[in-house]
Amino acid sequence: MSRADLALVCLLSVAVGASWWHWALPGGSAASVKVTRAGGAAVRYDLGSPRVLRVDGPLGTSTLEIRDGGIRFRSSPCRQKICLRAGWQRRQGAVAACVPNRIALLLEGPGDVGDVGDALDGMSW
Amino acid sequence: MRTTLIGAGLCLLLALLLWQRQAPQDPLVRRELFSMGTLVQISILPPAGQAGAETDALVNRITRDLQSFHQRWAPTGEGELGRLNDALAGAPAATIPVALRDDLDAAGALCRRSGGRFDPAIGALVRLWGFDDEAHFRSTPPDQAVLAAVLAAGHSLCSARIENGTIHFDTAGAVLDFGAAAKGRGVGLAIGALRAAGVRSAIVNAGGDLQVLGDRGDRPWRIGIRHPRPTAAQPVLATLNLADGEAVFTSGDYERYFEHAGQRYHHLLDPGTGQPAGGMSSATVVSTDPWLADAASTALFVAGPEAGDEVMMAMGIRHYLWVATSGERHVSPALAARLKWSDEPG
């Protein structure tokens, strides 16, 4: 086997791997989350990096937890706790909010027009 | 030579794959605002050449419109409905503000078609249960004697007379609360403003109640319906594609509720009993009229599994589904043809 042939075999292997990565992985999982609070700039976080966020709103501090590719409200000073009941969010397009404390989470990427995959444009609840 | 050419071709393919995977371009412009007591998301596929500033200006205008709308329909305060409720607190009849007249007429008709399951005159009950305001949220059911007295007053929009711009109840103290339909009107208002501005593709989602405009580029908008008892394996109950102008509204027992002595008390009250309606976990309605969809999803939830089909027929709704508290699910034939359950194979 010549050097050129060897290089070709290596390239073929990488191309097959890349094709699987491109087409076979599910498209419904979100890659990042946009955290919005009223009156403040939106901030994006990678869902692949576990962390605990403390976000201040008009009622006090809400605590958010990022873990295992998802995010949830862990605590919030609101009374109804609707945000906590929403639980873990992992899908692209998913939303959770603490409306009284004016904090919202929006899960994003890597969707694209035509890339129906497992992704949803919205959720009715 | 041939090996070099094949190698170069593979390099090109590899580069293309990596570029496409790492730099997805989503042309949707998304904006979020807090309005109507919820988070409103407006997602627009802007026409080619439209600048981001134009989209921002449009969203800002819609934000202001929704804030005015919310104030007008708030059951308390200085808005039109708040002032009407103030007047009705001391008298059985009051002049309806001009801005509310058509909608009150329409709501009265919907109340009758739903057999009283959708009734905006349950404001006093909503207050008693503490579901009207975050600050009033309670952790125990209200005093049943007080509740019985509220029910005995018999205030219902179904039987109220609306004549010459005046609404007449039999007694004073009626409280109108459009929490079961105002969001539908607001979503429709936002979609109307987008359409009037020349937007052809958009989706407006107000706290899980949504309406679409056009399609999402070269495919329909694809919507999920939340499972009322979600698990990590099945957070979504079903999915469906929406046609231009369709709205999806869901009423469920899983968001606004409290638990007392092991029982769940949710915010969807049965106007007939004054208690949280039993029998349903969630009810979803699809219609091109978001106000109707909003009212009908409430009516369907309150109607329960026994009367659900009958009430939907009376309200002219063909596309609906529900999940009963038993876990049993039911879908209308028209919606079944286009719905995909998330636990359905394939």
Short mmCIF file of C-alpha atoms in Angstrom, two decimals:
data_model
loop_
_atom_site.label_atom_id
_atom_site.label_comp_id
_atom_site.label_asym_id
_atom_site.label_seq_id
_atom_site.Cartn_x
_atom_site.Cartn_y
_atom_site.Cartn_z
CA MET A 1 0.00 0.00 0.00
CA SER A 2 1.47 3.32 -1.03
CA ARG A 3 1.49 6.42 1.17
CA ALA A 4 -1.22 7.97 -1.02
CA ASP A 5 -3.42 4.90 -0.55
CA LEU A 6 -2.90 5.04 3.20
CA ALA A 7 -3.85 8.71 3.26
CA LEU A 8 -6.95 7.90 1.22
CA VAL A 9 -8.03 5.16 3.66
CA CYS A 10 -7.60 7.59 6.57
CA LEU A 11 -9.64 10.25 4.80
CA LEU A 12 -12.38 7.76 3.98
CA SER A 13 -12.58 6.72 7.65
CA VAL A 14 -12.88 10.32 8.81
CA ALA A 15 -15.50 11.08 6.13
CA VAL A 16 -17.65 8.11 7.20
CA GLY A 17 -17.43 9.23 10.84
CA ALA A 18 -18.32 12.80 9.96
CA SER A 19 -21.28 11.66 7.86
CA TRP A 20 -22.67 9.68 10.80
CA TRP A 21 -22.18 12.67 13.09
CA HIS A 22 -23.90 14.93 10.60
CA TRP A 23 -26.93 12.83 9.70
CA ALA A 24 -27.50 10.26 12.43
CA LEU A 25 -27.38 12.29 15.61
CA PRO A 26 -30.79 13.47 16.86
CA GLY A 27 -31.68 17.08 16.03
CA GLY A 28 -34.11 17.66 18.89
CA SER A 29 -31.69 18.28 21.73
CA ALA A 30 -30.83 21.86 22.51
CA ALA A 31 -27.24 23.04 22.55
CA SER A 32 -27.59 26.24 24.54
CA VAL A 33 -30.04 28.21 26.62
CA LYS A 34 -30.89 31.89 26.42
CA VAL A 35 -31.70 33.31 29.85
CA THR A 36 -33.77 36.47 29.63
CA ARG A 37 -34.81 38.75 32.44
CA ALA A 38 -36.98 41.82 32.09
CA GLY A 39 -34.89 44.95 31.88
CA GLY A 40 -31.63 43.05 31.42
CA ALA A 41 -29.64 41.72 28.51
CA ALA A 42 -30.18 38.08 27.50
CA VAL A 43 -27.27 35.76 28.30
CA ARG A 44 -26.54 32.43 26.59
CA TYR A 45 -25.08 29.38 28.32
CA ASP A 46 -23.77 26.11 26.93
CA LEU A 47 -25.95 23.22 28.10
CA GLY A 48 -22.91 20.96 28.01
CA SER A 49 -21.27 22.72 30.98
CA PRO A 50 -22.87 21.93 34.34
CA ARG A 51 -23.36 24.99 36.52
CA VAL A 52 -25.74 26.76 38.88
CA LEU A 53 -26.94 30.24 37.91
CA ARG A 54 -28.42 32.85 40.19
CA VAL A 55 -30.58 35.36 38.35
CA ASP A 56 -32.09 38.39 40.05
CA GLY A 57 -35.63 39.52 39.29
CA PRO A 58 -38.11 41.92 40.90
CA LEU A 59 -39.14 39.32 43.54
CA GLY A 60 -35.62 38.18 44.40
CA THR A 61 -33.16 35.57 43.17
CA SER A 62 -34.15 32.55 41.08
CA THR A 63 -31.70 29.64 40.95
CA LEU A 64 -31.23 27.73 37.70
CA GLU A 65 -29.33 24.47 37.29
CA ILE A 66 -27.64 23.21 34.13
CA ARG A 67 -26.81 19.50 34.10
CA ASP A 68 -26.77 16.56 31.68
CA GLY A 69 -27.61 18.75 28.69
CA GLY A 70 -30.67 20.31 30.33
CA ILE A 71 -31.72 23.19 32.53
CA ARG A 72 -34.35 23.69 35.22
CA PHE A 73 -35.52 26.23 37.77
CA ARG A 74 -34.22 24.87 41.07
CA SER A 75 -35.73 27.59 43.25
CA SER A 76 -37.63 30.81 42.78
CA PRO A 77 -39.20 33.35 45.13
CA CYS A 78 -42.61 33.29 43.37
CA ARG A 79 -45.60 31.81 45.22
CA GLN A 80 -47.14 29.50 42.62
CA LYS A 81 -43.87 27.73 41.65
CA ILE A 82 -45.09 27.10 38.10
CA CYS A 83 -41.49 27.43 36.92
CA LEU A 84 -40.31 24.65 39.24
CA ARG A 85 -43.11 22.38 38.07
CA ALA A 86 -41.92 22.78 34.48
CA GLY A 87 -38.97 20.55 35.45
CA TRP A 88 -35.97 19.80 33.26
CA GLN A 89 -35.93 21.31 29.77
CA ARG A 90 -33.75 19.68 27.12
CA ARG A 91 -35.46 20.05 23.75
CA GLN A 92 -34.74 22.74 21.24
CA GLY A 93 -37.56 25.28 21.35
CA ALA A 94 -38.54 24.46 24.93
CA VAL A 95 -39.43 27.35 27.21
CA ALA A 96 -39.76 27.78 30.94
CA ALA A 97 -40.42 31.00 32.75
CA CYS A 98 -40.97 32.49 36.16
CA VAL A 99 -43.39 35.18 35.04
CA PRO A 100 -43.74 36.91 38.45
CA ASN A 101 -39.95 37.18 38.70
CA ARG A 102 -39.70 38.06 34.98
CA ILE A 103 -37.13 35.39 34.10
CA ALA A 104 -37.35 33.15 31.03
CA LEU A 105 -35.34 30.26 29.62
CA LEU A 106 -35.36 29.50 25.91
CA LEU A 107 -33.52 26.45 24.57
CA GLU A 108 -31.81 26.97 21.25
CA GLY A 109 -30.01 25.33 18.33
CA PRO A 110 -28.88 23.58 16.32
CA GLY A 111 -32.03 23.68 14.13
CA ASP A 112 -32.31 25.15 10.71
CA VAL A 113 -35.06 25.62 8.15
CA GLY A 114 -35.72 22.28 6.52
CA ASP A 115 -34.09 20.43 9.37
CA VAL A 116 -37.32 19.01 10.75
CA GLY A 117 -35.62 16.14 12.51
CA ASP A 118 -36.95 15.81 16.02
CA ALA A 119 -37.19 19.56 16.56
CA LEU A 120 -40.39 21.47 17.28
CA ASP A 121 -41.19 25.08 16.52
CA GLY A 122 -43.35 25.53 19.58
CA MET A 123 -45.08 23.76 22.41
CA SER A 124 -48.68 24.06 23.51
CA TRP A 125 -49.26 23.50 27.21
CA MET B 1 -3.15 11.08 -9.95
CA ARG B 2 -6.50 9.37 -9.53
CA THR B 3 -5.80 8.80 -5.81
CA THR B 4 -4.94 12.49 -5.39
CA LEU B 5 -8.19 13.54 -7.07
CA ILE B 6 -10.31 11.20 -4.91
CA GLY B 7 -8.47 12.45 -1.83
CA ALA B 8 -9.09 16.07 -2.75
CA GLY B 9 -12.80 15.31 -3.32
CA LEU B 10 -13.07 13.66 0.09
CA CYS B 11 -11.34 16.63 1.74
CA LEU B 12 -13.92 18.92 0.12
CA LEU B 13 -16.84 16.73 1.31
CA LEU B 14 -15.43 16.61 4.81
CA ALA B 15 -15.01 20.38 4.95
CA LEU B 16 -18.61 20.85 3.75
CA LEU B 17 -19.99 18.47 6.39
CA LEU B 18 -18.06 20.15 9.19
CA TRP B 19 -19.11 23.61 8.05
CA GLN B 20 -22.79 22.67 7.85
CA ARG B 21 -22.78 20.99 11.26
CA GLN B 22 -20.92 23.68 13.11
CA ALA B 23 -22.55 26.75 11.61
CA PRO B 24 -26.28 26.15 11.39
CA GLN B 25 -28.08 29.24 10.22
CA ASP B 26 -31.51 29.66 11.70
CA PRO B 27 -33.16 32.60 10.00
CA LEU B 28 -35.90 32.84 12.65
CA VAL B 29 -35.85 36.12 14.54
CA ARG B 30 -37.09 35.54 18.08
CA ARG B 31 -38.22 38.13 20.57
CA GLU B 32 -39.64 37.60 24.05
CA LEU B 33 -41.75 39.88 26.17
CA PHE B 34 -43.68 39.60 29.39
CA SER B 35 -47.30 40.54 28.75
CA MET B 36 -50.85 39.35 29.53
CA GLY B 37 -49.45 37.77 32.70
CA THR B 38 -47.23 35.39 30.77
CA LEU B 39 -44.16 35.10 28.56
CA VAL B 40 -44.97 35.93 24.94
CA GLN B 41 -42.58 34.69 22.26
CA ILE B 42 -42.76 36.15 18.79
CA SER B 43 -40.76 34.27 16.15
CA ILE B 44 -40.62 35.71 12.66
CA LEU B 45 -39.11 34.56 9.39
CA PRO B 46 -38.38 38.05 8.10
CA PRO B 47 -38.89 38.76 4.39
CA ALA B 48 -35.67 38.76 2.41
CA GLY B 49 -33.89 42.07 2.83
CA GLN B 50 -35.80 43.16 5.93
CA ALA B 51 -33.42 44.64 8.45
CA GLY B 52 -33.34 43.53 12.07
CA ALA B 53 -34.22 47.08 13.12
CA GLU B 54 -37.52 46.88 11.22
CA THR B 55 -38.38 43.63 12.99
CA ASP B 56 -37.49 45.16 16.34
CA ALA B 57 -39.69 48.20 15.65
CA LEU B 58 -42.59 45.91 14.73
CA VAL B 59 -42.16 43.80 17.87
CA ASN B 60 -41.96 46.95 19.99
CA ARG B 61 -45.24 48.16 18.49
CA ILE B 62 -46.90 44.81 19.20
CA THR B 63 -45.53 44.95 22.76
CA ARG B 64 -47.21 48.31 23.32
CA ASP B 65 -50.46 47.04 21.75
CA LEU B 66 -50.46 43.99 24.02
CA GLN B 67 -49.82 46.11 27.08
CA SER B 68 -52.82 48.33 26.25
CA PHE B 69 -54.86 45.22 25.53
CA HIS B 70 -53.87 43.66 28.85
CA GLN B 71 -54.80 46.78 30.75
CA ARG B 72 -58.18 46.95 28.98
CA TRP B 73 -59.04 43.35 29.92
CA ALA B 74 -57.62 43.26 33.46
CA PRO B 75 -60.52 42.49 35.85
CA THR B 76 -59.27 45.10 38.31
CA GLY B 77 -57.67 48.51 37.91
CA GLU B 78 -58.23 51.47 35.65
CA GLY B 79 -58.81 49.62 32.39
CA GLU B 80 -62.23 49.24 30.76
CA LEU B 81 -63.05 45.86 32.32
CA GLY B 82 -61.81 46.96 35.73
CA ARG B 83 -64.10 49.99 35.62
CA LEU B 84 -67.04 47.86 34.46
CA ASN B 85 -66.45 45.47 37.39
CA ASP B 86 -66.30 48.44 39.77
CA ALA B 87 -69.68 49.60 38.48
CA LEU B 88 -71.18 46.09 38.74
CA ALA B 89 -69.97 45.75 42.33
CA GLY B 90 -72.64 48.20 43.45
CA ALA B 91 -75.39 47.67 40.89
CA PRO B 92 -76.92 44.81 38.86
CA ALA B 93 -76.50 46.75 35.60
CA ALA B 94 -73.79 48.94 34.10
CA THR B 95 -72.86 50.60 30.83
CA ILE B 96 -70.35 48.54 28.87
CA PRO B 97 -67.31 50.53 27.69
CA VAL B 98 -67.42 50.81 23.90
CA ALA B 99 -64.12 48.93 23.47
CA LEU B 100 -65.62 45.83 25.15
CA ARG B 101 -69.12 45.74 23.66
CA ASP B 102 -68.59 43.43 20.68
CA ASP B 103 -66.44 41.04 22.68
CA LEU B 104 -68.91 40.85 25.57
CA ASP B 105 -71.69 40.03 23.12
CA ALA B 106 -69.52 37.34 21.52
CA ALA B 107 -68.51 35.96 24.93
CA GLY B 108 -72.17 35.73 25.98
CA ALA B 109 -72.92 33.69 22.86
CA LEU B 110 -69.92 31.41 23.52
CA CYS B 111 -71.05 30.94 27.13
CA ARG B 112 -74.45 29.72 25.95
CA ARG B 113 -72.98 27.46 23.22
CA SER B 114 -70.68 25.87 25.79
CA GLY B 115 -73.62 25.13 28.08
CA GLY B 116 -72.10 27.45 30.69
CA ARG B 117 -68.72 25.68 30.83
CA PHE B 118 -67.03 28.82 29.55
CA ASP B 119 -68.39 31.67 31.65
CA PRO B 120 -66.41 34.91 32.16
CA ALA B 121 -68.79 35.90 34.99
CA ILE B 122 -66.95 33.58 37.42
CA GLY B 123 -64.61 36.36 38.50
CA ALA B 124 -65.83 36.24 42.11
CA LEU B 125 -65.07 32.50 42.26
CA VAL B 126 -61.62 33.01 40.75
CA ARG B 127 -60.87 35.64 43.41
CA LEU B 128 -62.18 33.42 46.17
CA TRP B 129 -59.88 30.60 45.11
CA GLY B 130 -56.98 33.06 44.84
CA PHE B 131 -56.19 32.28 41.21
CA ASP B 132 -56.65 35.89 40.07
CA ASP B 133 -53.31 37.18 41.27
CA GLU B 134 -49.90 35.89 42.31
CA ALA B 135 -50.22 37.80 45.59
CA HIS B 136 -53.54 36.07 46.44
CA PHE B 137 -52.34 32.55 45.74
CA ARG B 138 -53.49 30.28 48.55
CA SER B 139 -52.61 26.87 49.87
CA THR B 140 -56.01 25.76 51.20
CA PRO B 141 -59.47 25.66 49.59
CA PRO B 142 -61.77 28.59 50.42
CA ASP B 143 -64.48 28.46 53.06
CA GLN B 144 -67.24 26.36 51.51
CA ALA B 145 -70.03 28.49 53.04
CA VAL B 146 -68.61 31.60 51.39
CA LEU B 147 -68.27 29.69 48.15
CA ALA B 148 -71.90 28.57 48.35
CA ALA B 149 -72.98 32.18 48.84
CA VAL B 150 -71.07 33.26 45.72
CA LEU B 151 -72.68 30.46 43.71
CA ALA B 152 -76.13 31.36 45.06
CA ALA B 153 -75.83 34.84 43.54
CA GLY B 154 -76.09 33.03 40.19
CA HIS B 155 -74.04 35.47 38.12
CA SER B 156 -73.55 34.11 34.61
CA LEU B 157 -72.79 35.76 31.31
CA CYS B 158 -74.99 33.12 29.66
CA SER B 159 -78.11 34.64 31.23
CA ALA B 160 -77.02 38.28 31.51
CA ARG B 161 -79.00 40.61 29.24
CA ILE B 162 -76.99 42.92 27.01
CA GLU B 163 -79.17 45.72 25.61
CA ASN B 164 -78.28 49.12 24.20
CA GLY B 165 -74.73 48.98 25.50
CA THR B 166 -75.75 47.98 29.03
CA ILE B 167 -75.23 44.64 30.74
CA HIS B 168 -77.88 43.49 33.22
CA PHE B 169 -77.47 40.85 35.92
CA ASP B 170 -80.20 39.97 38.44
CA THR B 171 -78.17 41.21 41.39
CA ALA B 172 -75.14 43.39 42.08
CA GLY B 173 -71.70 41.94 42.65
CA ALA B 174 -70.99 40.21 39.34
CA VAL B 175 -67.27 40.08 38.48
CA LEU B 176 -66.17 39.50 34.90
CA ASP B 177 -62.82 37.77 34.37
CA PHE B 178 -61.65 36.92 30.87
CA GLY B 179 -58.70 34.84 31.97
CA ALA B 180 -60.15 31.96 29.93
CA ALA B 181 -60.24 33.85 26.64
CA ALA B 182 -58.25 37.11 26.75
CA LYS B 183 -54.99 35.41 25.84
CA GLY B 184 -56.65 34.14 22.69
CA ARG B 185 -57.68 37.65 21.74
CA GLY B 186 -54.17 38.93 22.49
CA VAL B 187 -52.46 36.26 20.38
CA GLY B 188 -54.85 37.04 17.53
CA LEU B 189 -54.09 40.72 17.90
CA ALA B 190 -50.34 40.07 17.60
CA ILE B 191 -50.76 37.80 14.56
CA GLY B 192 -53.04 40.41 12.94
CA ALA B 193 -50.42 43.11 13.46
CA LEU B 194 -47.71 40.89 11.93
CA ARG B 195 -49.88 40.07 8.94
CA ALA B 196 -50.75 43.76 8.43
CA ALA B 197 -47.03 44.59 8.47
CA GLY B 198 -46.42 42.19 5.59
CA VAL B 199 -44.94 39.32 7.63
CA ARG B 200 -45.79 36.02 5.95
CA SER B 201 -44.20 33.55 8.37
CA ALA B 202 -44.44 33.84 12.12
CA ILE B 203 -45.50 32.12 15.28
CA VAL B 204 -46.79 33.83 18.43
CA ASN B 205 -46.70 31.74 21.60
CA ALA B 206 -48.21 33.23 24.75
CA GLY B 207 -47.34 30.92 27.62
CA GLY B 208 -48.05 27.77 25.64
CA ASP B 209 -51.03 29.06 23.65
CA LEU B 210 -50.05 29.83 20.09
CA GLN B 211 -51.04 30.79 16.57
CA VAL B 212 -49.04 30.58 13.34
CA LEU B 213 -48.83 32.67 10.24
CA GLY B 214 -47.85 31.05 6.94
CA ASP B 215 -45.26 28.29 7.19
CA ARG B 216 -41.70 27.87 8.35
CA GLY B 217 -39.93 28.36 5.06
CA ASP B 218 -40.36 25.21 3.03
CA ARG B 219 -42.30 23.20 5.58
CA PRO B 220 -45.29 23.70 7.91
CA TRP B 221 -44.86 24.89 11.48
CA ARG B 222 -44.47 21.82 13.66
CA ILE B 223 -45.97 21.97 17.14
CA GLY B 224 -45.77 19.74 20.19
CA ILE B 225 -48.51 19.31 22.76
CA ARG B 226 -47.19 18.87 26.28
CA HIS B 227 -47.92 15.65 28.09
CA PRO B 228 -49.97 16.51 31.20
CA ARG B 229 -47.91 14.04 33.24
CA PRO B 230 -44.55 14.26 31.46
CA THR B 231 -41.68 11.87 31.96
CA ALA B 232 -38.09 12.18 30.81
CA ALA B 233 -38.90 9.63 28.10
CA GLN B 234 -42.16 11.28 27.02
CA PRO B 235 -42.31 15.04 27.67
CA VAL B 236 -44.46 15.56 24.58
CA LEU B 237 -47.90 14.01 24.17
CA ALA B 238 -48.22 14.47 20.43
CA THR B 239 -47.07 16.58 17.50
CA LEU B 240 -48.87 18.08 14.54
CA ASN B 241 -48.23 20.38 11.61
CA LEU B 242 -50.23 23.59 11.46
CA ALA B 243 -51.73 25.36 8.47
CA ASP B 244 -51.65 29.12 7.99
CA GLY B 245 -53.65 30.89 10.69
CA GLU B 246 -54.23 27.90 12.94
CA ALA B 247 -54.08 28.32 16.70
CA VAL B 248 -53.50 25.66 19.36
CA PHE B 249 -54.73 26.25 22.89
CA THR B 250 -54.36 23.85 25.80
CA SER B 251 -55.92 23.95 29.26
CA GLY B 252 -54.29 21.74 31.88
CA ASP B 253 -54.38 21.04 35.60
CA TYR B 254 -50.58 21.00 35.92
CA GLU B 255 -49.52 24.63 36.07
CA ARG B 256 -51.58 26.76 38.39
CA TYR B 257 -52.59 24.63 41.32
CA PHE B 258 -51.95 23.96 44.96
CA GLU B 259 -52.11 20.73 46.89
CA HIS B 260 -53.89 20.35 50.19
CA ALA B 261 -54.38 17.14 52.17
CA GLY B 262 -53.11 15.12 49.23
CA GLN B 263 -55.53 16.64 46.71
CA ARG B 264 -54.72 18.90 43.77
CA TYR B 265 -56.78 22.09 43.41
CA HIS B 266 -56.21 23.68 39.98
CA HIS B 267 -57.36 26.97 38.50
CA LEU B 268 -59.89 25.65 35.94
CA LEU B 269 -63.09 26.15 37.87
CA ASP B 270 -66.45 24.64 37.00
CA PRO B 271 -68.91 27.58 36.98
CA GLY B 272 -71.68 25.18 38.03
CA THR B 273 -70.05 23.84 41.19
CA GLY B 274 -67.47 26.50 41.99
CA GLN B 275 -64.89 23.71 42.36
CA PRO B 276 -61.90 22.84 40.16
CA ALA B 277 -63.36 20.83 37.28
CA GLY B 278 -62.80 17.09 37.58
CA GLY B 279 -62.18 14.39 35.00
CA MET B 280 -59.55 16.00 32.77
CA SER B 281 -55.78 16.45 32.97
CA SER B 282 -55.54 18.48 29.77
CA ALA B 283 -57.71 19.62 26.87
CA THR B 284 -56.39 20.95 23.55
CA VAL B 285 -58.29 22.74 20.78
CA VAL B 286 -57.11 23.71 17.28
CA SER B 287 -58.95 26.46 15.42
CA THR B 288 -58.23 29.38 13.12
CA ASP B 289 -59.95 31.64 15.69
CA PRO B 290 -57.64 31.95 18.73
CA TRP B 291 -60.32 33.56 20.92
CA LEU B 292 -62.65 30.64 20.20
CA ALA B 293 -59.80 28.13 20.71
CA ASP B 294 -59.00 29.66 24.09
CA ALA B 295 -62.61 29.64 25.31
CA ALA B 296 -63.25 26.18 23.85
CA SER B 297 -60.21 24.57 25.50
CA THR B 298 -61.50 25.82 28.87
CA ALA B 299 -65.03 24.63 28.07
CA LEU B 300 -63.72 21.21 27.01
CA PHE B 301 -61.71 20.82 30.20
CA VAL B 302 -64.71 21.79 32.34
CA ALA B 303 -67.09 19.58 30.34
CA GLY B 304 -65.06 16.48 31.21
CA PRO B 305 -64.89 13.20 29.28
CA GLU B 306 -68.64 12.56 29.43
CA ALA B 307 -69.75 15.81 27.80
CA GLY B 308 -66.59 16.78 25.87
CA ASP B 309 -67.71 15.72 22.38
CA GLU B 310 -71.14 17.27 22.80
CA VAL B 311 -69.75 20.64 23.93
CA MET B 312 -67.21 20.76 21.12
CA MET B 313 -69.94 20.07 18.58
CA ALA B 314 -72.06 22.86 20.07
CA MET B 315 -69.12 25.26 19.84
CA GLY B 316 -68.31 24.28 16.24
CA ILE B 317 -64.89 22.77 17.05
CA ARG B 318 -63.72 19.81 14.94
CA HIS B 319 -60.08 19.50 16.02
CA TYR B 320 -59.57 18.66 19.70
CA LEU B 321 -58.14 16.14 22.08
CA TRP B 322 -58.08 15.50 25.80
CA VAL B 323 -56.31 13.40 28.38
CA ALA B 324 -58.57 12.28 31.23
CA THR B 325 -57.34 12.06 34.81
CA SER B 326 -57.54 8.29 34.35
CA GLY B 327 -54.83 8.65 31.68
CA GLU B 328 -57.23 7.73 28.89
CA ARG B 329 -56.83 9.95 25.83
CA HIS B 330 -59.39 10.91 23.28
CA VAL B 331 -58.93 12.66 19.94
CA SER B 332 -61.58 13.89 17.53
CA PRO B 333 -61.63 12.12 14.15
CA ALA B 334 -60.61 15.30 12.29
CA LEU B 335 -57.56 15.86 14.49
CA ALA B 336 -56.64 12.17 14.63
CA ALA B 337 -55.98 12.25 10.90
CA ARG B 338 -53.15 14.78 11.36
CA LEU B 339 -51.84 14.05 14.83
CA LYS B 340 -48.82 11.92 15.70
CA TRP B 341 -48.69 10.55 19.24
CA SER B 342 -45.17 10.71 20.58
CA ASP B 343 -45.32 7.09 21.76
CA GLU B 344 -46.55 5.93 18.37
CA PRO B 345 -43.93 3.86 16.56
CA GLY B 346 -42.46 5.26 13.35
#
